C-alpha atoms as one frame of an Amber mdcrd trajectory, in Angstrom:
protein
  16.044  27.984 -15.267  13.662  28.555 -12.350  11.487  30.749 -14.561  11.329
  27.956 -17.127  10.259  25.426 -14.500   7.625  27.865 -13.274   6.246  28.324
 -16.793   6.258  24.579 -17.418   4.367  23.707 -14.241   1.832  26.528 -14.127
   1.104  26.900 -17.828   1.156  23.130 -18.351  -1.270  22.541 -15.482  -3.810
  25.257 -16.274  -3.843  24.768 -20.039  -4.148  21.024 -19.427  -7.170  21.654
 -17.196  -8.707  23.962 -19.812  -8.415  21.260 -22.484  -9.840  18.717 -20.041
 -12.865  20.968 -19.462 -13.242  21.226 -23.230 -13.559  17.399 -23.234 -10.093
  16.905 -24.755  -7.176  15.052 -23.110  -5.106  17.224 -20.767  -1.892  16.103
 -22.465  -2.991  17.925 -25.634  -2.907  21.218 -23.768   0.387  20.349 -22.097
   2.033  19.479 -25.411   0.656  22.700 -26.927   2.250  24.657 -24.069   5.542
  22.931 -24.847   5.338  23.891 -28.509   4.584  27.534 -27.639   7.247  27.799
 -24.927   9.814  25.831 -26.922  12.453  27.060 -29.373  10.046  26.778 -32.298
   7.799  29.662 -31.160   8.630  31.882 -28.145  11.876  30.218 -26.997  10.891
  30.740 -23.356  12.261  27.499 -21.923  15.872  27.782 -20.825  18.468  25.870
 -22.890  19.598  24.251 -19.629  16.121  22.804 -19.100  15.922  21.656 -22.720
  19.337  20.012 -22.359  18.016  18.129 -19.332  14.751  17.158 -21.039  15.858
  13.604 -21.857  16.625  12.601 -18.227  13.533  14.446 -16.995  11.378  12.508
 -19.459  13.106   9.296 -18.360  12.113  10.024 -14.743   8.519  10.653 -15.801
   8.389   7.400 -17.793   9.871   5.544 -14.807   7.052   6.856 -12.624   4.308
   5.853 -15.020   5.806   2.374 -15.561   6.024   1.836 -11.801   2.345   2.803
 -11.645   1.672   0.239 -14.366   3.500  -2.517 -12.509   1.688  -1.729  -9.266
  -1.584  -2.142 -11.162  -0.922  -5.469 -12.901  -3.014  -8.507 -12.018  -1.236
 -11.871 -12.140  -4.483 -13.856 -12.332  -5.724 -11.878 -15.327  -2.388 -12.256
 -17.130  -2.397 -16.020 -16.569  -5.990 -16.116 -17.794  -4.911 -14.495 -21.070
  -2.327 -17.187 -21.763  -0.030 -16.077 -24.585  -2.105 -13.091 -25.684  -0.077
 -10.573 -23.643   3.165 -12.112 -24.922   2.002 -11.977 -28.522   0.816  -8.383
 -28.071   4.370  -7.592 -27.033   5.856  -8.736 -30.333   3.484  -9.171 -33.255
   1.760  -5.732 -33.556   5.051  -3.842 -33.181   6.907  -6.077 -35.659   4.116
  -5.994 -38.244   3.806  -2.219 -37.994   7.572  -1.753 -38.280   7.699  -3.926
 -41.407   4.803  -2.160 -43.135   6.207   1.261 -42.240   9.555   0.205 -43.700
   7.909  -0.950 -46.938   5.935   2.304 -47.183   9.073   4.391 -46.534  10.986
   2.528 -49.250   8.111   3.253 -51.653   7.483   6.904 -50.716  10.944   8.177
 -49.738  13.195   5.743 -51.631  14.841   4.601 -48.391  17.002   1.502 -48.396
  15.782  -1.440 -46.291  17.857  -0.756 -43.111  16.815   2.913 -43.045  13.183
   1.967 -43.627  13.347  -0.520 -40.770  14.973   2.151 -38.600  11.936   4.361
 -39.181   9.665   1.362 -38.554  11.248   0.729 -35.155  10.731   4.362 -34.145
   7.109   4.518 -35.303   6.184   1.030 -34.086   7.056   1.698 -30.439   4.095
   2.361 -28.113   3.899   5.209 -25.647   3.710   4.220 -21.973   2.967   7.851
 -21.098  -0.376   7.620 -22.932  -1.235   3.932 -22.690  -0.419   3.305 -19.008
  -2.617   6.070 -17.503  -5.393   5.130 -19.911  -5.316   1.436 -19.035  -5.071
   2.080 -15.284  -8.103   4.332 -15.477 -10.025   1.621 -17.325  -9.070  -0.823
 -14.573 -10.273   1.584 -11.891 -13.619   1.844 -13.713 -13.889  -1.880 -14.477
 -13.801  -1.751 -18.294 -12.366  -4.959 -19.768 -11.127  -6.271 -16.417 -13.054
  -9.546 -16.575 -10.857 -10.766 -19.438  -7.778  -8.847 -18.276  -7.642  -6.687
 -21.418  -5.957  -3.643 -19.773  -3.352  -5.937 -18.156  -2.578  -7.621 -21.467
  -2.162  -4.247 -23.202   0.070  -2.899 -20.411   2.378  -5.919 -20.495   2.465
  -6.139 -24.274   3.318  -2.445 -24.561   6.360  -2.795 -22.301   7.635  -5.903
 -24.143   7.201  -4.336 -27.581   9.302  -1.321 -26.623  12.092  -3.637 -25.424
  12.067  -5.460 -28.757  11.999  -2.384 -30.988  14.673  -0.507 -29.050  17.017
  -3.472 -29.416  16.410  -3.700 -33.159  16.788   0.088 -33.434  20.242  -0.003
 -31.810  21.279  -2.910 -34.027  20.247  -1.016 -37.161  22.072   2.115 -35.995
  25.272   0.118 -35.605  24.787  -1.492 -39.005  24.200   1.835 -40.773  27.220
   3.306 -39.014  29.271   0.318 -40.210  29.894  -0.784 -36.635  28.035  -4.024
 -36.703  30.163  -6.957 -35.817  29.870 -10.552 -34.766  30.735 -12.464 -31.637
  32.907 -15.547 -31.625  31.745 -18.215 -29.210  33.701 -21.232 -27.956  34.427
 -23.946 -30.516  34.881 -21.305 -33.215  31.196 -20.466 -33.617  30.686 -16.912
 -34.879  27.315 -15.189 -34.637  26.431 -12.042 -36.560  24.623  -9.107 -34.961
  21.340 -10.273 -36.513  21.828 -13.798 -35.173  22.591 -12.360 -31.726  19.383
 -10.335 -31.640  17.096 -13.115 -30.275  19.678 -13.859 -27.566  19.866 -10.165
 -26.665  16.093  -9.903 -26.382  15.879 -12.973 -24.158  18.789 -11.728 -22.058
  17.248  -8.271 -21.614  13.912  -9.713 -20.534  15.281 -12.399 -18.192  17.855
 -10.166 -16.511  15.270  -7.394 -16.215  12.857  -9.724 -14.446  15.589 -11.088
 -12.126  16.763  -7.619 -11.147  13.188  -6.481 -10.592  12.560  -9.403  -8.250
  15.720  -8.590  -6.295  14.728  -4.920  -6.110  11.199  -5.748  -4.958  12.483
  -8.059  -2.210  14.954  -5.414  -1.060  12.198  -2.793  -0.897   9.989  -5.118
   1.137  12.828  -5.713   3.613  13.673  -2.020   3.945  10.180  -0.529   3.930
   7.976  -3.229   5.450  10.089  -5.534   7.619  12.818  -3.289   9.003  10.697
  -0.103   8.915  13.385   2.300   7.732  10.653   4.753   6.755   7.999   6.470
   8.853   5.319   7.357   6.318   4.033   6.745   2.787   5.933   9.733   1.383
   9.263   8.236   2.482   8.183   4.829   1.126   7.533   6.412  -2.270  10.818
   8.344  -2.225  12.863   5.205  -1.576  10.947   3.080  -4.098  11.230   5.763
  -6.799  14.979   6.049  -6.168  15.476   2.303  -6.576  13.362   2.298  -9.743
  15.374   5.163 -11.176  18.565   3.273 -10.290  17.358   0.419 -12.510  16.919
   2.847 -15.418  20.381   4.363 -14.872  22.067   0.954 -14.606  20.352  -0.176
 -17.809  21.850   2.801 -19.638  25.353   2.080 -18.336  25.107  -1.696 -18.697
  22.696  -2.398 -21.580  22.249  -6.075 -20.750  18.739  -5.716 -19.388  15.685
  -3.575 -20.019  15.462  -0.884 -17.362  11.874   0.087 -18.105  10.718  -3.528
 -18.109  12.548  -4.022 -14.796  10.752  -1.022 -13.290   7.318  -2.297 -14.276
   8.125  -5.815 -13.100   9.290  -4.401  -9.740   5.836  -2.961  -9.179   4.272
  -6.277 -10.154   6.445  -8.256  -7.707   5.701  -5.782  -4.910   2.016  -6.674
  -5.187   2.849 -10.364  -4.877   5.345  -9.940  -2.026   3.619  -7.300   0.112
   0.198  -6.056  -0.991  -0.157  -3.424   1.808   3.183  -1.867   0.807   2.107
  -1.916  -2.846  -1.101  -0.088  -1.941   0.829   2.668  -0.129   3.237   3.024
  -3.036   0.382   3.117  -5.523  -0.988   6.196  -3.803   2.459   7.808  -3.661
   3.222   7.247  -7.337  -0.214   8.608  -8.224   0.854  11.862  -6.551   4.248
  11.869  -8.289   2.571  11.408 -11.653   0.603  14.648 -11.212   3.869  16.587
 -11.566   5.684  14.147 -13.849   2.860  14.198 -16.415   3.119  17.970 -16.819
   6.908  17.895 -17.190   6.801  14.967 -19.611   4.289  16.353 -22.089   5.409
  19.985 -21.972   8.997  18.934 -22.726   7.624  16.524 -25.324   5.928  19.423
 -27.088   9.083  21.543 -26.839  11.085  18.803 -28.600   8.805  18.663 -31.650
  10.460  20.132 -34.755   7.624  21.970 -36.485   9.700  23.339 -39.353  10.528
  19.868 -40.688   6.897  18.740 -40.908   5.862  20.682 -44.002   7.469  18.549
 -46.684   6.560  15.230 -45.125   3.031  15.938 -43.867   0.958  14.011 -46.419
   3.371  11.102 -47.005   3.936  10.949 -43.250   0.207  10.637 -42.579   0.005
   7.927 -45.240   2.843   5.993 -43.607   1.162   6.236 -40.192  -2.122   5.012
 -41.679  -0.440   2.070 -43.433   1.508   1.118 -40.328  -1.497   1.257 -38.008
  -4.448   0.172 -40.134  -2.636  -2.585 -42.023   0.509  -3.610 -40.184  -0.581
  -3.188 -36.580  -4.090  -4.454 -37.339  -2.564  -7.673 -38.724  -0.497  -7.998
 -35.563  -3.577  -7.478 -33.374  -5.433 -10.186 -35.252  -2.578 -12.675 -34.907
  -2.095 -11.785 -31.239  -5.717 -12.452 -30.280  -6.214 -15.448 -32.569  -7.640
 -18.328 -30.544  -8.358 -16.124 -27.520 -11.682 -15.373 -25.858 -11.671 -11.774
 -27.149 -14.683 -10.889 -29.300 -14.539  -8.590 -32.335 -15.465  -5.504 -30.302
 -12.610  -6.095 -27.863 -10.192  -6.633 -30.728 -11.392  -3.411 -32.323 -10.642
  -1.571 -29.058  -6.932  -2.206 -29.666  -7.077   0.431 -32.404  -7.660   3.108
 -29.767  -5.991   1.446 -26.800  -2.732   0.269 -28.317  -1.730   2.815 -30.985
  -0.489   5.957 -29.234   3.044   7.222 -29.918   4.849   9.805 -27.829   7.587
   8.957 -25.356   9.844   6.645 -27.339   9.493   8.732 -30.496  10.552  11.874
 -28.613  13.489  10.019 -27.060  15.000   8.417 -30.156  13.443  10.224 -33.140
  16.352  12.637 -33.540  19.157  10.059 -33.116  19.440   9.091 -36.832  19.768
  12.780 -37.761  22.426  13.479 -35.109  24.422  10.457 -36.282  24.390  11.665
 -39.883  22.257   8.858 -41.310  20.805   9.699 -44.705  17.100  10.505 -44.394
  17.481  11.430 -40.720  15.577  14.698 -41.104  12.643  12.876 -42.678  12.695
  10.267 -39.915  12.597  13.021 -37.282   9.697  14.762 -39.045   7.593  11.588
 -39.195   8.417  10.793 -35.547   7.188  14.272 -34.580   4.088  13.843 -36.734
   3.295  10.520 -35.068   3.345  12.267 -31.677   1.134  15.130 -32.815  -1.426
  12.802 -34.387  -1.560   9.636 -32.287  -0.875  10.880 -28.729  -3.945  13.133
 -28.442  -6.060  10.703 -30.475  -5.064   7.807 -28.234  -5.622   9.745 -25.013
  -9.095  10.727 -26.268 -10.054   7.406 -27.819  -9.224   5.136 -24.852 -11.872
   6.534 -22.459 -14.279   7.287 -25.318 -14.457   3.839 -26.919 -13.922   1.643
 -23.857 -17.579   1.920 -22.720 -18.730   1.179 -26.277 -16.464  -1.803 -26.989
 -15.585  -3.400 -23.647 -17.642  -5.109 -20.994 -17.655  -3.705 -17.479 -16.562
  -6.014 -14.700 -15.900  -5.865 -10.988 -13.000  -3.657  -9.957 -10.289  -5.245
  -7.811  -9.243  -2.529  -5.315  -6.167  -4.535  -4.315  -4.643  -4.031  -7.771
  -5.504  -0.457  -8.695  -6.216   2.815  -6.950  -9.874   3.737  -7.278 -10.361
   7.465  -7.650 -13.383   8.360  -5.566 -14.736  11.573  -4.096 -15.554  10.802
  -0.463 -18.663  12.532   0.891 -19.951  11.920   4.422 -23.361  12.847   5.827
 -23.687  14.126   9.396 -27.318  14.019  10.539 -27.576  16.358  13.532 -30.357
  17.489  15.820 -30.463  20.478  18.118 -29.176  18.552  21.152 -25.646  18.674
  22.629 -25.002  15.269  21.014 -24.622  17.136  17.721 -21.128  18.185  18.786
 -20.063  14.557  19.164 -21.550  13.673  15.773 -19.735  16.572  14.122 -16.458
  15.678  15.867 -16.689  12.081  14.656 -17.551  12.951  11.069 -14.704  15.503
  11.060 -12.265  12.801  12.160 -13.415  10.494   9.355 -13.234  13.276   6.766
  -9.697  14.222   7.725  -8.572  10.606   7.368 -10.023  10.272   3.875  -9.676
  13.888   2.694 -13.437  13.834   2.318 -16.250  16.375   2.247 -19.198  16.617
   4.629 -22.902  17.273   4.210 -24.381  18.471   7.510 -28.104  17.711   7.508
 -30.654  19.038   9.953 -34.277  17.961   9.666 -36.250  20.864  11.097 -38.704
  19.947  13.858 -40.791  22.002  16.248 -39.973  22.738  19.892 -36.187  22.615
  19.458 -34.124  24.042  22.336 -31.598  25.616  19.947 -32.122  27.289  16.588
 -30.773  26.429  13.158 -28.363  29.365  13.338 -26.715  27.840  16.409 -26.207
  24.508  14.602 -24.805  26.272  11.544 -22.321  28.201  13.717 -21.280  25.017
  15.525 -20.724  23.211  12.196 -18.625  26.077  10.882 -16.469  26.020  14.019
 -15.920  22.241  14.250 -15.496  21.734  10.486 -13.464  24.861   9.742 -10.691
  22.929   7.909 -13.037  20.635   5.945 -15.136  21.342   2.874 -18.721  21.102
   4.053 -22.256  22.171   3.260 -25.019  22.823   5.780 -28.540  22.019   4.582
 -31.937  21.926   6.238 -35.046  20.055   5.146 -38.479  19.329   6.552 -40.333
  16.054   6.667 -39.973  12.602   8.170 -36.544  12.409   9.824 -35.443   8.892
   8.745 -36.838   9.277   5.231 -35.096  12.609   4.691 -31.786  11.297   6.031
 -31.818   8.367   3.607 -33.036  10.517   0.700 -30.384  13.194   1.120 -27.671
  10.553   1.581 -28.636   8.946  -1.728 -28.981  12.287  -3.531 -25.441  13.284
  -2.561 -24.057   9.718  -3.036 -22.450   9.753   0.396 -20.105   7.003   1.548
 -21.371   6.862   5.154 -24.050   8.356   7.384 -23.009   9.541  10.844 -25.794
  10.222  13.364 -26.517  10.183  17.087 -28.147   7.235  18.794 -29.739   9.162
  21.621 -30.932  12.738  21.794 -32.216  14.973  24.540 -35.788  16.005  25.070
 -36.950  16.862  21.569 -35.316  13.811  20.025 -35.770  11.323  22.875 -38.955
   9.956  21.440 -37.462   9.249  18.038 -33.726   8.661  18.344 -33.849   6.113
  21.146 -35.339   3.633  18.765 -37.439   4.742  15.850 -35.178   7.109  13.862
 -31.888   5.234  14.221 -33.637   1.913  13.696 -35.549   3.197  10.685 -32.388
   4.567   9.056 -30.517   1.316   9.702 -33.313  -0.729   8.194 -33.919   1.428
   5.131 -30.471   2.779   4.225 -28.345   0.995   1.601 -25.465   3.164   2.865
 -23.372   2.205   5.940 -24.418   4.010   9.145 -22.206   5.052  12.075 -24.055
   5.658  15.352 -22.478   7.940  17.944 -23.455   7.231  21.542 -22.044   9.225
  24.458 -18.395   9.192  23.341 -18.666   5.461  22.459 -19.018   4.599  18.800
 -20.963   1.668  17.468 -20.436   0.928  13.801 -23.181  -0.856  11.934 -23.855
  -1.429   8.295 -26.995  -0.555   6.477 -28.841  -3.172   4.511
């Protein structure tokens, strides 16, 4: 079992990075590793790990949905009106219906079995869509109109709807469907109960998420039961997983919807706590992503694809290009979305993976006629749409969406922090290097040490290089020297390396007295568009550049 975990993590990570460097989504490489390590090819993964794949995937989906909730923007959702709500129902329903019609035509399924396949294929993959939308938010694509937020919310709602219909159809095909008798002798069939079940799952999920979010705020922010962000994340992830487990035992609410809503309420109740948790769940997702997609690949049944390849591709095309496209049109009708933004839904709202892997084999295991075909098409939908969706989201967003201002309070902004330390040959260089090292350790940043060579320096360049190596031994840094005008070179190098801040001394000794007392520091402050930190005799004065 330990060997299997080792193979999953190492092979999944490195093959994922190779595919990323080849300009393909990392999940393609991870899924390929799963196929190779799985029972279909080398049978390397332990049966114990494969038996635990469903709960492991559930944990991974919980993590990514919590990330989604922590990135939602209430103002953007309100701005969209009913678009997010309609995206949660209409595209999934239209796709499920068209898939069912195509399955009846191609495979001679009856209507309930066709709809069963439609529910499986119509579900959207949070494992592909959520990371893609959060990345778009961090880069600003579509944020002005709240397009990523609408897609995130709609995706979660559509999965709730289709999973409920899927369970209803399973009961019907197994001849277990029954009605409920209400007071006054009113009897409702399973189909008539479905709208009530959907409303109940959504409302109870939202209520439980609000309770969970308030409890987390009390424990983590007000009573300070934790000492650091790692413990905050551990507790929050445990509570989120508890929601998923309770939803399985008591299927009266949507666990996944509750998890995402918990993240959303945390932003509203305690934004600083939400920011800490956002960083923690980003770290958890690094591992969870590998486990999710490798196990996803291992679950794909390659041997059942051969007979259904062409009709399966036709069904996927009909469901997406006709059914889902109709749902997208109806969902955005009357909105402020232009045709390019509506077209983006084809790439941003079509990926299948997680739900299909979770429920695709259930009809076969329950002995439903056509179950093997259903499983094959579910596997095909993963192989085709997951990598396409992961590639298409970042590829077409810059072409179809408008770029707006990023809200750092709602999403983690991935940024490589580089600091510039401008040092002379005076003893003050040690203080400058000590300060820039402190800042770099706080932000896990890198440092550019710049020395503008001048004549008559009391110490040589080699001495400065040795001092930098000693004081910055645990930090990635680069020592460079240039010649020319000191303030101009400082600003030029800072812009060339796109540094976040410039750290320099305010006063020098002897060789720098004439310039650093006023002219160099003043010239850098006046000409630099980058913030400048001036170090003065152990006292730090922070000023911003223009």
